[in-house]
mmCIF file of C-alpha atoms in Angstrom:
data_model
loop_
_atom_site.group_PDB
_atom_site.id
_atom_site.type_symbol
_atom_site.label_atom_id
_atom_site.label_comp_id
_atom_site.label_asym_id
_atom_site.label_seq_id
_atom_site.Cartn_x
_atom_site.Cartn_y
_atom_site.Cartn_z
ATOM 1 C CA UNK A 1 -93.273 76.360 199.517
ATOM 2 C CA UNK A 2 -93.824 73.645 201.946
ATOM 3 C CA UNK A 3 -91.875 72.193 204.476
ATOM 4 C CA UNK A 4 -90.795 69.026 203.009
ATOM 5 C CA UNK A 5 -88.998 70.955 200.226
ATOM 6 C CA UNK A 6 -87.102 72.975 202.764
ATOM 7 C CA UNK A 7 -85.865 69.983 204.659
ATOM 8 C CA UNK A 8 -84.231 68.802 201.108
ATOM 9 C CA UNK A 9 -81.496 71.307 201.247
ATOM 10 C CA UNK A 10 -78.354 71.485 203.598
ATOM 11 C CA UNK A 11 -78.810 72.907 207.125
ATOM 12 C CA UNK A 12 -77.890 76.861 207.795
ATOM 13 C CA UNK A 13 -76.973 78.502 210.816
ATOM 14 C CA UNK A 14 -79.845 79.418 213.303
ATOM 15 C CA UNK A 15 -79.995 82.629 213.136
ATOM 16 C CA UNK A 16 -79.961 82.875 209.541
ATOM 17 C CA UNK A 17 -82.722 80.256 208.775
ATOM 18 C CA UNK A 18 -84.684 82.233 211.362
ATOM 19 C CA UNK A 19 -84.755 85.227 209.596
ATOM 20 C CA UNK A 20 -85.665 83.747 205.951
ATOM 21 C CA UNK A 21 -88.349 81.817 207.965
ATOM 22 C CA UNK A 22 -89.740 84.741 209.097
ATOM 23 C CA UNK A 23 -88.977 86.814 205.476
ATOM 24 C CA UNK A 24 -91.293 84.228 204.207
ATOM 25 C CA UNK A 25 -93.999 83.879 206.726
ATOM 26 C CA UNK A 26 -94.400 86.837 206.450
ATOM 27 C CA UNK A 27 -94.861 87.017 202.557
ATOM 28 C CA UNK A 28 -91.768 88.875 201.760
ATOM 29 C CA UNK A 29 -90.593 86.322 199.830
ATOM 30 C CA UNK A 30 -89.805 87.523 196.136
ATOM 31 C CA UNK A 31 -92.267 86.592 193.396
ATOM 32 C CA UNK A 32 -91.501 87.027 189.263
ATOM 33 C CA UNK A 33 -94.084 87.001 186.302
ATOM 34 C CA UNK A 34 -93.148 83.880 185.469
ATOM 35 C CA UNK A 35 -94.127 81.369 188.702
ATOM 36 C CA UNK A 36 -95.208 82.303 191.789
ATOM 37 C CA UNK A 37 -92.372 82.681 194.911
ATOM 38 C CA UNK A 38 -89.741 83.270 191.908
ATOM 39 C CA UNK A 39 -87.096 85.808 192.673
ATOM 40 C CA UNK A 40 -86.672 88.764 190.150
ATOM 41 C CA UNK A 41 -83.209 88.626 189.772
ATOM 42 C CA UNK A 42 -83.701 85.292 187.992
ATOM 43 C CA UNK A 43 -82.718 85.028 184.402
ATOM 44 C CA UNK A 44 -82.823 81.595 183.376
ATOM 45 C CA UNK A 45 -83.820 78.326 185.054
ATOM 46 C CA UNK A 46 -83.405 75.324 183.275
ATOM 47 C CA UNK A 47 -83.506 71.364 184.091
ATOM 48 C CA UNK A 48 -80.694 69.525 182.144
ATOM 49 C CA UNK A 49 -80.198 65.749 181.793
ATOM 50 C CA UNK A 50 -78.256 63.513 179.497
ATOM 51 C CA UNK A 51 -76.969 67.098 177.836
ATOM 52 C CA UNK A 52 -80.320 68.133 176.955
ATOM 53 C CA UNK A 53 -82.493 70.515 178.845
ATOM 54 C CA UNK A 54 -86.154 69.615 179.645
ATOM 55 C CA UNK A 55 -88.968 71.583 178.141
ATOM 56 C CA UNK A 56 -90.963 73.763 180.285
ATOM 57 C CA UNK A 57 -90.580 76.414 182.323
ATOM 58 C CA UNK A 58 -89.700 76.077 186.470
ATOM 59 C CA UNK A 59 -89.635 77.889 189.248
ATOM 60 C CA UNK A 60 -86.136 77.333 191.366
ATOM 61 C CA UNK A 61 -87.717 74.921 194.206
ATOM 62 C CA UNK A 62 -89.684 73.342 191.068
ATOM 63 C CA UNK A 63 -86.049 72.456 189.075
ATOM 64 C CA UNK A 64 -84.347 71.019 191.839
ATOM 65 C CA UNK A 65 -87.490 68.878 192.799
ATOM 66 C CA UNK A 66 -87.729 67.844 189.036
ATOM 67 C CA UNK A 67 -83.797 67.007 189.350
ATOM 68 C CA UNK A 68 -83.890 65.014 192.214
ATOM 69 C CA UNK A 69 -86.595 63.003 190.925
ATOM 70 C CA UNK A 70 -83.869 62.257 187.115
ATOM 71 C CA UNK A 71 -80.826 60.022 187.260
ATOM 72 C CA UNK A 72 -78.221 62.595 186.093
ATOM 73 C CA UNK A 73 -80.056 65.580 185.970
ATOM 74 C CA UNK A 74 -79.379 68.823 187.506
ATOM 75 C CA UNK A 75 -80.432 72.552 187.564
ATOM 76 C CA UNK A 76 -78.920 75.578 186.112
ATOM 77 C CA UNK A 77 -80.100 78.527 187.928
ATOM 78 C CA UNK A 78 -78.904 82.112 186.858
ATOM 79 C CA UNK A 79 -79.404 85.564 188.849
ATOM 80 C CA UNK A 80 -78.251 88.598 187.994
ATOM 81 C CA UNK A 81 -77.886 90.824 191.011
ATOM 82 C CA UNK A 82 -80.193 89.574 193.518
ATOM 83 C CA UNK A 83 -81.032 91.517 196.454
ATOM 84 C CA UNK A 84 -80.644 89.414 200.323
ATOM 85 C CA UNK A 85 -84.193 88.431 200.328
ATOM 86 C CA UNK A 86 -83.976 87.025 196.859
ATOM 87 C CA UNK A 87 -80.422 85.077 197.976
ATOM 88 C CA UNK A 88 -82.200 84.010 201.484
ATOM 89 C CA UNK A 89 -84.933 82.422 199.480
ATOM 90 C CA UNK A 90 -82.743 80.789 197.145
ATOM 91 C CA UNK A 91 -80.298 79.617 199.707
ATOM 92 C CA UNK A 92 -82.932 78.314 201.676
ATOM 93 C CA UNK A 93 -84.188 75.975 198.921
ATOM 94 C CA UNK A 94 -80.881 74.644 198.044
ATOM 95 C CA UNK A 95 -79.153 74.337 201.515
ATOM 96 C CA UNK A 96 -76.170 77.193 200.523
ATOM 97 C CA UNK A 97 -73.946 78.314 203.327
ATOM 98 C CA UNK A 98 -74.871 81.568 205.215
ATOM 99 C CA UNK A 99 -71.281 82.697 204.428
ATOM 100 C CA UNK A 100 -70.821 82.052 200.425
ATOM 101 C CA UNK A 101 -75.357 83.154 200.446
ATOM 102 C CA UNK A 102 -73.366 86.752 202.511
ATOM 103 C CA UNK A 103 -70.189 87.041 199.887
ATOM 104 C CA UNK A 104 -72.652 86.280 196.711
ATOM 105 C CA UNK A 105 -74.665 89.033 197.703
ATOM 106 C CA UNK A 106 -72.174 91.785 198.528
ATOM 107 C CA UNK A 107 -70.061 90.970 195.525
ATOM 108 C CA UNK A 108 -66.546 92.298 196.836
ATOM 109 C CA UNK A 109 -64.829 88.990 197.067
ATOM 110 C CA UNK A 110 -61.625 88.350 195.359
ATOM 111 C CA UNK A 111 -61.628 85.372 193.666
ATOM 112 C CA UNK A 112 -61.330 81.942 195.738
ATOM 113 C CA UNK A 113 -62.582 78.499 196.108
ATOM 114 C CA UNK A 114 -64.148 77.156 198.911
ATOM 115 C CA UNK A 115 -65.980 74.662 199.721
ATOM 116 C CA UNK A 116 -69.243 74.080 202.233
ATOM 117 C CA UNK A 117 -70.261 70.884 202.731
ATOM 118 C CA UNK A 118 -70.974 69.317 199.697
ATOM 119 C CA UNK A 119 -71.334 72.966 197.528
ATOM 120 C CA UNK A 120 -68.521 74.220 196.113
ATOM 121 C CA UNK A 121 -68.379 78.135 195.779
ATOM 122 C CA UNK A 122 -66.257 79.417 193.429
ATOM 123 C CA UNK A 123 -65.340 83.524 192.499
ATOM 124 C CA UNK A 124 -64.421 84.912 189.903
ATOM 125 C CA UNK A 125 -63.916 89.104 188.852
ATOM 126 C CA UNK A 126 -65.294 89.571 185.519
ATOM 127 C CA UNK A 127 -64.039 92.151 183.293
ATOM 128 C CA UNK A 128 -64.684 94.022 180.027
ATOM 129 C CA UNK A 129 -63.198 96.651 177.953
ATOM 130 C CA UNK A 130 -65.104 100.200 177.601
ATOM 131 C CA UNK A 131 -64.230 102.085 174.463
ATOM 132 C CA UNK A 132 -63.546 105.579 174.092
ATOM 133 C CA UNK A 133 -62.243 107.889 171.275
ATOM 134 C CA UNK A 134 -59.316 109.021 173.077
ATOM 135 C CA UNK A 135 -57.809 108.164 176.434
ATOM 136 C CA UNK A 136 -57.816 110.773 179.264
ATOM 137 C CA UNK A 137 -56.913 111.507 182.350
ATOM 138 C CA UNK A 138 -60.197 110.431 183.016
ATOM 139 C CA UNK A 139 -61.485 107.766 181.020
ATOM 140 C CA UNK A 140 -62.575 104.617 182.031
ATOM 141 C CA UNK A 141 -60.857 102.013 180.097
ATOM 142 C CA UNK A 142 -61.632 98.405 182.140
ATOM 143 C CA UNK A 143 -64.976 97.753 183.683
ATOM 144 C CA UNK A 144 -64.815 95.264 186.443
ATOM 145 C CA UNK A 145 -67.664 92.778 187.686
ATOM 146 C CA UNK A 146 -68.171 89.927 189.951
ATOM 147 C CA UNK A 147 -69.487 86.176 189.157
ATOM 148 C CA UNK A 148 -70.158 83.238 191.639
ATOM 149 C CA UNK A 149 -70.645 79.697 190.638
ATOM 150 C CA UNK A 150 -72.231 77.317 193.694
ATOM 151 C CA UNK A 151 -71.896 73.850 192.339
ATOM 152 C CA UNK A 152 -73.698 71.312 193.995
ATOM 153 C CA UNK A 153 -74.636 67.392 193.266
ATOM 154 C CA UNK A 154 -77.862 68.558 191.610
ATOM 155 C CA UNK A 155 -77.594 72.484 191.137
ATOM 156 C CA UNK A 156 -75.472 75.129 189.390
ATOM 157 C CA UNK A 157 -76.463 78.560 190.630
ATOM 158 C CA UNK A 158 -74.627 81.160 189.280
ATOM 159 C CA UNK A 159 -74.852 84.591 190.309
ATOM 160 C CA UNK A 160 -73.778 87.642 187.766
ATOM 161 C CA UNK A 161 -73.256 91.590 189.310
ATOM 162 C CA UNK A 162 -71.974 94.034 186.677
ATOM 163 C CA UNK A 163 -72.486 94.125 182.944
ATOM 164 C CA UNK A 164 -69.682 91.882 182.070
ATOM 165 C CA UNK A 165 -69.415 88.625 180.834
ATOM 166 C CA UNK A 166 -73.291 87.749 180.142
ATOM 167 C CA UNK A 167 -74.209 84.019 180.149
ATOM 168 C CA UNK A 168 -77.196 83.775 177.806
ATOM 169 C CA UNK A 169 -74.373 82.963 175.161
ATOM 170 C CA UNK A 170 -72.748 80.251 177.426
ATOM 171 C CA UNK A 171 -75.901 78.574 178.237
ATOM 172 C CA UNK A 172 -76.925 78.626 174.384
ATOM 173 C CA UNK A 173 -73.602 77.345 173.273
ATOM 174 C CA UNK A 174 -73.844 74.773 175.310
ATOM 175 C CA UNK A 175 -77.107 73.899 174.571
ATOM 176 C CA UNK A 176 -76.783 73.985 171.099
ATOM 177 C CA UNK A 177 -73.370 72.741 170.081
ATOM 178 C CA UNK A 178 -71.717 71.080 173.239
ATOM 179 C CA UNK A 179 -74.294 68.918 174.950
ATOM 180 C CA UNK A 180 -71.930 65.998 174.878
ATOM 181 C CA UNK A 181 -69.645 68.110 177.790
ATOM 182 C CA UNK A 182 -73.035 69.379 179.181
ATOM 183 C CA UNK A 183 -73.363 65.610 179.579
ATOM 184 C CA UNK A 184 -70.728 66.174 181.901
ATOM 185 C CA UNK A 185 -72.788 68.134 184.690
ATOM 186 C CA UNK A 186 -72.426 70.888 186.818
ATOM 187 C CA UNK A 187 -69.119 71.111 186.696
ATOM 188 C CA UNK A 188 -69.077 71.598 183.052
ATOM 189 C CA UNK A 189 -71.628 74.506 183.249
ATOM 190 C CA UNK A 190 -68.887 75.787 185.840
ATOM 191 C CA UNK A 191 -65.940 75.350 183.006
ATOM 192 C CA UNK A 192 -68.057 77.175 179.997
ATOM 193 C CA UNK A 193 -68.428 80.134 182.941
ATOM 194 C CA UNK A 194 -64.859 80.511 183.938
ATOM 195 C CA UNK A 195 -63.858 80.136 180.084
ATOM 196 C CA UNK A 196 -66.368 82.909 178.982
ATOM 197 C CA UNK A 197 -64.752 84.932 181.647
ATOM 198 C CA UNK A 198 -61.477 84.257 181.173
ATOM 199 C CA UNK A 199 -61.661 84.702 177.347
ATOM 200 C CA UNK A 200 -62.938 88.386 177.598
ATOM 201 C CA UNK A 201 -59.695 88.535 179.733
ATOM 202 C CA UNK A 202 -57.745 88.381 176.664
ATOM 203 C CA UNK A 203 -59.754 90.312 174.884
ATOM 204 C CA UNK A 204 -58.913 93.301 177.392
ATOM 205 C CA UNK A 205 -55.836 92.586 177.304
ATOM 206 C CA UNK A 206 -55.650 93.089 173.657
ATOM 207 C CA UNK A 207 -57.617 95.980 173.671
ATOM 208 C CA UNK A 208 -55.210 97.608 176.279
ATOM 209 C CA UNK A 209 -52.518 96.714 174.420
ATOM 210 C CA UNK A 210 -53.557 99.433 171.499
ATOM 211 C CA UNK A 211 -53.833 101.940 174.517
ATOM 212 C CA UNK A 212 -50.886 101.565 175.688
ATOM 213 C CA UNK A 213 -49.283 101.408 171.940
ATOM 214 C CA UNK A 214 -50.889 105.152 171.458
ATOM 215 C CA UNK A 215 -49.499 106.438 174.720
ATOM 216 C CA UNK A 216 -46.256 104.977 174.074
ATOM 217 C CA UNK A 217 -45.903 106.621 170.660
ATOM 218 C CA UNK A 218 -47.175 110.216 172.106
ATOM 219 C CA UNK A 219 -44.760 109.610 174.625
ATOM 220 C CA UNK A 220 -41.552 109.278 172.756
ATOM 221 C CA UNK A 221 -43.081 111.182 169.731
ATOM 222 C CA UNK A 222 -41.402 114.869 168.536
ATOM 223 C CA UNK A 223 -44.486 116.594 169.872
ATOM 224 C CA UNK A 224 -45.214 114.525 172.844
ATOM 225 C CA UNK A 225 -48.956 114.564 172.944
ATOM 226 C CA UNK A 226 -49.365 112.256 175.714
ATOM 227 C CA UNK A 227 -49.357 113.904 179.296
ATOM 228 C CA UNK A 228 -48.185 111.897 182.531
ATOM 229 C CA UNK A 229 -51.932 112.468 183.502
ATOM 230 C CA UNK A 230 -52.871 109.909 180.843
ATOM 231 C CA UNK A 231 -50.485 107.499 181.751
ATOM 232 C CA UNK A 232 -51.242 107.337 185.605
ATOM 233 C CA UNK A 233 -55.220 106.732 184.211
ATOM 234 C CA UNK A 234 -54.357 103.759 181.921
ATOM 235 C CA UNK A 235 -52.324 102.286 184.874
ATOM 236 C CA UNK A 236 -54.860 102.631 187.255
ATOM 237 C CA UNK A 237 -57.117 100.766 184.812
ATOM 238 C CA UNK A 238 -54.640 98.454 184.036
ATOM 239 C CA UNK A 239 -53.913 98.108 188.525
ATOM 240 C CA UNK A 240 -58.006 97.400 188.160
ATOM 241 C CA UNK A 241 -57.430 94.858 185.545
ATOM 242 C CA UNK A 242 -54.489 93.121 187.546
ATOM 243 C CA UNK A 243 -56.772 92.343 190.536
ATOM 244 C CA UNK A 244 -59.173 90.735 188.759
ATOM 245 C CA UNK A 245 -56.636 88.166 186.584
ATOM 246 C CA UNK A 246 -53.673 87.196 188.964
ATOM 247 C CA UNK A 247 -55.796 86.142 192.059
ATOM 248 C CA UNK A 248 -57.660 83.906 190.078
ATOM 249 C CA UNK A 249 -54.402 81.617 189.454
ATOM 250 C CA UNK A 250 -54.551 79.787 192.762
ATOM 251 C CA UNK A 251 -58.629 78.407 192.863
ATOM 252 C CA UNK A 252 -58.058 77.268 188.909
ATOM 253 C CA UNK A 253 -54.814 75.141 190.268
ATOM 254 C CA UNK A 254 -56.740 73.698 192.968
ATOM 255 C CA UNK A 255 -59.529 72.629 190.557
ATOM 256 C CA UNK A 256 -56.952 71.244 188.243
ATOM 257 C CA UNK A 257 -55.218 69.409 190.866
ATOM 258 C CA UNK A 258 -58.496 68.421 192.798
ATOM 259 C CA UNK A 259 -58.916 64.405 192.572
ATOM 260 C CA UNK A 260 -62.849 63.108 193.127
ATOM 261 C CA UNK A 261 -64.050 66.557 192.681
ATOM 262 C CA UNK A 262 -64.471 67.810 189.684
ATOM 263 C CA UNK A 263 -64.938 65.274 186.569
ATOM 264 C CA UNK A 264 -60.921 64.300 185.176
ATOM 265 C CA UNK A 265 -62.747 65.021 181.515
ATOM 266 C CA UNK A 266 -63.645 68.247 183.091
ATOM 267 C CA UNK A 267 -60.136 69.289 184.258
ATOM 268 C CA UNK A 268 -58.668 69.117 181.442
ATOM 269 C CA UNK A 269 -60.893 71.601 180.138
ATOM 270 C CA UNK A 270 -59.948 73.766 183.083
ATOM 271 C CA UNK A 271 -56.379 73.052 182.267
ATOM 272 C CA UNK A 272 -57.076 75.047 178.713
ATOM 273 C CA UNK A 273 -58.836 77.981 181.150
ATOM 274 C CA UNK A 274 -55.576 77.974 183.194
ATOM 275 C CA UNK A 275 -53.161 78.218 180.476
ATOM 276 C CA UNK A 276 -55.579 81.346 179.161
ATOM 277 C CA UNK A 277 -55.240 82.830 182.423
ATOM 278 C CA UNK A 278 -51.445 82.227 182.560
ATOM 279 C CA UNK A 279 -50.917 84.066 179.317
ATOM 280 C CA UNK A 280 -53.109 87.059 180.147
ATOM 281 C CA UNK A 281 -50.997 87.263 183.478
ATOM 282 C CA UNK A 282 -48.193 87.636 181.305
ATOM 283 C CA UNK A 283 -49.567 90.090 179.263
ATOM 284 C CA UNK A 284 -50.807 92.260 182.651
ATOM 285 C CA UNK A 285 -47.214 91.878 184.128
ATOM 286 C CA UNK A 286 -45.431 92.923 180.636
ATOM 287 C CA UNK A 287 -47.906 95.982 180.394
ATOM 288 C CA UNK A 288 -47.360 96.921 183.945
ATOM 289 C CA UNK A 289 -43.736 96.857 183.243
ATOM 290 C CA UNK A 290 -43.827 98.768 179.854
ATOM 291 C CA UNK A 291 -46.414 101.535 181.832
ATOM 292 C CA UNK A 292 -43.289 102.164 184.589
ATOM 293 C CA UNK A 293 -40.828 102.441 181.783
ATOM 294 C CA UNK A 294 -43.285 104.586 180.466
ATOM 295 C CA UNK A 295 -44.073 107.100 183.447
ATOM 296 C CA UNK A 296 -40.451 107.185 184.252
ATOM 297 C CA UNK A 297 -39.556 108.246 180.689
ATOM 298 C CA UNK A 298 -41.995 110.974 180.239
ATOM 299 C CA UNK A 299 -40.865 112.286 183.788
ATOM 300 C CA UNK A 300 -37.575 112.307 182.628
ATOM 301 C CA UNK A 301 -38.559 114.626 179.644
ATOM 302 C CA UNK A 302 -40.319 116.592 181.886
ATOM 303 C CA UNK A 303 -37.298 117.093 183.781
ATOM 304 C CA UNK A 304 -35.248 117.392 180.776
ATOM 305 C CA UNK A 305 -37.992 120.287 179.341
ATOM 306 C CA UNK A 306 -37.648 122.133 182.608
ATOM 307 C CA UNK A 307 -33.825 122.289 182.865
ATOM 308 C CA UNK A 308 -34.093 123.544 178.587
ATOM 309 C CA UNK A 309 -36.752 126.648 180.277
ATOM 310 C CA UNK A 310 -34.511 127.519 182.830
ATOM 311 C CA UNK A 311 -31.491 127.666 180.600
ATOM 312 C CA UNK A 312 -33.622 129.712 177.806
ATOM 313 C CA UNK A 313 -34.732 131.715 180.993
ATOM 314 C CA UNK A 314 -31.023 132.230 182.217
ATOM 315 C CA UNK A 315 -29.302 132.971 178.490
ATOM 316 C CA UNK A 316 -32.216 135.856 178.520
ATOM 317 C CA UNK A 317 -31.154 137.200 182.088
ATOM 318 C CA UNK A 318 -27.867 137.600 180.801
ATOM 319 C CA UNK A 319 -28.231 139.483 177.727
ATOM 320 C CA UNK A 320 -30.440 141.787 179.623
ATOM 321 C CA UNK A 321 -27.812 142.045 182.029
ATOM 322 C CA UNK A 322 -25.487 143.750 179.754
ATOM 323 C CA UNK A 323 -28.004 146.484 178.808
ATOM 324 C CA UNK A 324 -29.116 146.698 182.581
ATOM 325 C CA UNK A 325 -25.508 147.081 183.428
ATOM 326 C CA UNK A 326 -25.155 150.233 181.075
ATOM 327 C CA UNK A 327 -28.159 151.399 182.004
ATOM 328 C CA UNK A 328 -26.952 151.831 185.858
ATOM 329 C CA UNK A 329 -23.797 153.149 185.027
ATOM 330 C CA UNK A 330 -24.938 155.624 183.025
ATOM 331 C CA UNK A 331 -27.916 156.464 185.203
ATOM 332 C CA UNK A 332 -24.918 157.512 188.339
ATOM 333 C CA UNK A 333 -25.362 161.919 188.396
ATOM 334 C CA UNK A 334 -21.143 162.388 187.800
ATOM 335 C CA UNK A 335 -20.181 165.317 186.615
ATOM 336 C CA UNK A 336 -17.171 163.475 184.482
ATOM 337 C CA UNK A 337 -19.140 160.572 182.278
ATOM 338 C CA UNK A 338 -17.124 159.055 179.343
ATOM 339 C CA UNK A 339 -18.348 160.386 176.140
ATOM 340 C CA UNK A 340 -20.821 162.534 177.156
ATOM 341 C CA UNK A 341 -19.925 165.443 175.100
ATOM 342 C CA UNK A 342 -19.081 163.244 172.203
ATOM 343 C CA UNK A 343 -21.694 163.873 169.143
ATOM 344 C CA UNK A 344 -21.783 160.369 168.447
ATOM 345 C CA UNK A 345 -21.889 158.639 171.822
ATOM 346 C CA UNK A 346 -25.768 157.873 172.223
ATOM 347 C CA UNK A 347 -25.589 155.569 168.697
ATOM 348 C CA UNK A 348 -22.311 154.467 169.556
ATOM 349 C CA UNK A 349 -23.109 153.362 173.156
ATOM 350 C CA UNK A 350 -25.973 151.130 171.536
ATOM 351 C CA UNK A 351 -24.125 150.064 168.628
ATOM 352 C CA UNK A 352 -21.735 148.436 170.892
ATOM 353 C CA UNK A 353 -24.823 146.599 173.295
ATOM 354 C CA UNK A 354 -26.180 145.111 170.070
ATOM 355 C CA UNK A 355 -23.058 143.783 169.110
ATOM 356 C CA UNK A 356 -22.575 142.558 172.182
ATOM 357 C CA UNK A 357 -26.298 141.186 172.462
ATOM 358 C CA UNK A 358 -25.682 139.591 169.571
ATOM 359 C CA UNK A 359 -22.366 137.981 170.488
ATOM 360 C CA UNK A 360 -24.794 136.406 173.571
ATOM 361 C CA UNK A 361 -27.177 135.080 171.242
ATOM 362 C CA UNK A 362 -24.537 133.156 169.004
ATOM 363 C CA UNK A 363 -22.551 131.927 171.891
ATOM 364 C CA UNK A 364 -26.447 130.526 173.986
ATOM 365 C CA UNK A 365 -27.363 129.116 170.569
ATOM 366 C CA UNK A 366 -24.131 127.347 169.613
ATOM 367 C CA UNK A 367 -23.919 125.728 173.358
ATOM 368 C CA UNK A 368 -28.091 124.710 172.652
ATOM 369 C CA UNK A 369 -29.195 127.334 175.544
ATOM 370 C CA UNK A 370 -31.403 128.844 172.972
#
C-alpha cells in the first residue's frame, strides 16, 4: 500500500495513525486468499456504478481507487467481525474516525447516528429468533447482534458481529432486482441494511407472539403447566428484544428529517423502515404489558394455591384434634373415668369420634376447605 493511497482518506488522530503505521510496517497488516493486504473478515467487496456492479474482484484500497477514478461509483465493503488490526487497516484506507473504527470493533453500542466529518456512522442491534421445542426457564428465545453502516461519498462499509441478519441476500437483491435504487448510492445500500434488519424485527416479534400465546394459555389453563420460572425467561428475552428495537427510533427520525444528507428518494424509503420499526415497538410494548399481567396473575394463583394448602392443612389439624383431645383425656391415671367399666365403651367411644370426624369432613368440604 503506498503512500499516496493513504493520503486519499480523512485524517485520524496521532496516536492512532501511529500505531496502524507501525501495525503495517511492520507486516502485521491482515492478508486474505483472495488479494494481497486483504483483511479476513472481508466478505464481499464490490465496485457499483450506474446500479450495476463492475466485474472483477478488488481488494478494499483497490475499490475505492477504482471508485474515485468513476463518476457515480462507489464501494460496498462488507466484514463480518473483524479483529482491530483488520479495522485499523481498513480505517486507514478510507479515512474512518478513531472513535466509530473503536465502537465498530467492540460492538456494544446502542444504536445511534453520528456523524465524522463527511462519514456518517450509523448502529443498529440486529436480532433473530432461536427456536426451541418448548420454552424453559432456560431457553434462549431472541439472539441479539450488532451491525454498523459507515457511509461515505464513495464507500459503504458495513460491519456484521453475530449471526443475525446476513447481507449476502441484501446485496443480491439489490443487485438483481433493484439496481434502479442501487442507482441511488450509498445511502441506498444503507436503506436495504436497516430494512433487512428491521424486517427480521417483525419476524421476532411474531414468533414471540406464539410464546407468549402458549404461556398465556398454561397460565390460565385448569392444570396450569406454565411455571413463573418460564415467564421471567420469556421476559428477559423479550427485555433483550426491547433494547435492540426502541433505541433505534431516534437515528431513523433524524435520517428522515435530515435535508442534504441522505437522497429525498432515499428517505422515503426510510420512512417505510420507520413505520416497520414503529409497529414492532408497539408490538414489544403490548407484549411487555401482557407478560406483567401475566407474572402478576400466576403469582396471584400461587398465592391463591398456598392459602387452599394451608386451609386443607388446618381442616386436617382439626379433625385430628378431636381424636387427640380424647386421646389425652383418656390417657389422665383417675381412678373414676366415665365408662370405664361399661362393656361397650371402647366401640362406643370411637363410634362417636367417627361421627364426629365425619361431621368435620362435611362441614371443611361444604365451606371448600377440602
Amino acid at each position: 500500500m503506498t503512500e499516496r493511497s493513504w493520503s486519499r482518506g480523512r485524517p485520524l488522530g496521532v496516536a492512532w495513525a501511529a500505531r496502524v503505521r507501525g501495525l503495517l510496517n511492520n507486516g502485521d497488516a491482515p492478508s486474505g486468499a483472495d488479494a494481497p493486504g486483504t483483511p479476513s473478515s472481508v466478505v464481499d467487496c464490490g465496485v457499483y456504478q450506474g446500479g450495476q456492479r463492475t466485474p472483477g474482484d478488488f481488494s478494499p484500497d483497490q475499490a475505492l481507487a477504482e471508485a474515485r477514478s468513476r463518476d457515480g461509483a462507489f464501494v460496498w465493503l462488507g466484514l463480518h467481525e473483524p479483529s482491530a488490526e483488520e479495522m485499523a487497516w481498513i480505517a486507514e484506507t478510507y479515512g474512518l474516525h478513531e472513535l466509530a473504527v473503536e465502537d465498530a470493533v467492540k460492538a456494544e453500542q446502542r444504536p445511534k447516528l453520528e456523524q465524522f466529518g463527511s462519514v456518517h456512522f450509523l448502529v443498529l442491534r440486529t436480532a433473530r429468533y432461536v427456536p426451541h421445542k418448548e420454552l424453559t426457564e432456560s431457553s434462549q428465545v431472541v439472539e441479539t447482534g450488532q451491525m454498523m453502516i459507515f457511509v461515505g461519498e464513495h464507500f459503504v462499509i458495513t460491519v456484521r458481529h453475530g449471526d443475525a441478519s446476513e447481507m449476502a441476500p441484501v446485496r443480491a437483491d439489490l443487485e438483481t432486482k433493484r439496481a434502479a435504487l442501487l442507482e441511488q448510492g450509498p445511502w441506498a445500500v444503507a436503506y436495504a441494511v436497516t430494512d433487512r434488519v428491521v424486517d427480521h424485527y417483525l419476524e421476532v416479534a411474531d414468533e414471540v407472539e406464539d410464546d407468549l400465546d402458549i404461556i398465556e394459555e398454561g397460565v390460565f389453563s385448569r392444570d396450569r403447566i406454565a411455571p413463573i420460572q418460564q415467564v421471567y425467561q420469556l421476559k428477559r428475552e423479550l427485555v433483550e428484544f426491547r433494547r435492540a428495537v426502541v433505541p433505534l427510533q431516534r437515528p431513523l427520525a433524524a435520517i428522515t428529517s435530515s435535508q442534504g444528507v441522505v437522497p429525498k428518494e432515499i428517505r422515503r424509503y426510510f420512512r417505510d423502515v420507520q413505520d416497520h420499526l414503529t409497529r414492532t415497538v408497539e408490538q414489544v410494548s403490548s407484549y411487555d404489558d401482557l407478560l406483567n399481567s401475566i407474572l402478576q396473575a400466576r403469582l396471584a394463583q400461587v398465592t391463591v394455591d398456598q392459602n387452599n394448602d394451608m386451609r386443607k392443612i388446618a381442616s386436617w389439624a382439626a379433625i385430628a384434634t378431636v381424636w387427640t383431645a380424647f386421646a389425652g383425656v383418656y390417657g389422665m391415671n383417675f381412678d373414676y373415668m366415665p365408662e370405664t367399666d361399661w362393656k361397650y365403651g371402647y366401640p362406643a367411644l370411637i363410634a362417636l369420634l367417627s361421627f364426629v370426624t365425619v361431621l368435620l369432613y362435611r362441614a371443611f368440604r361444604r365451606n371448600g376447605w377440602l
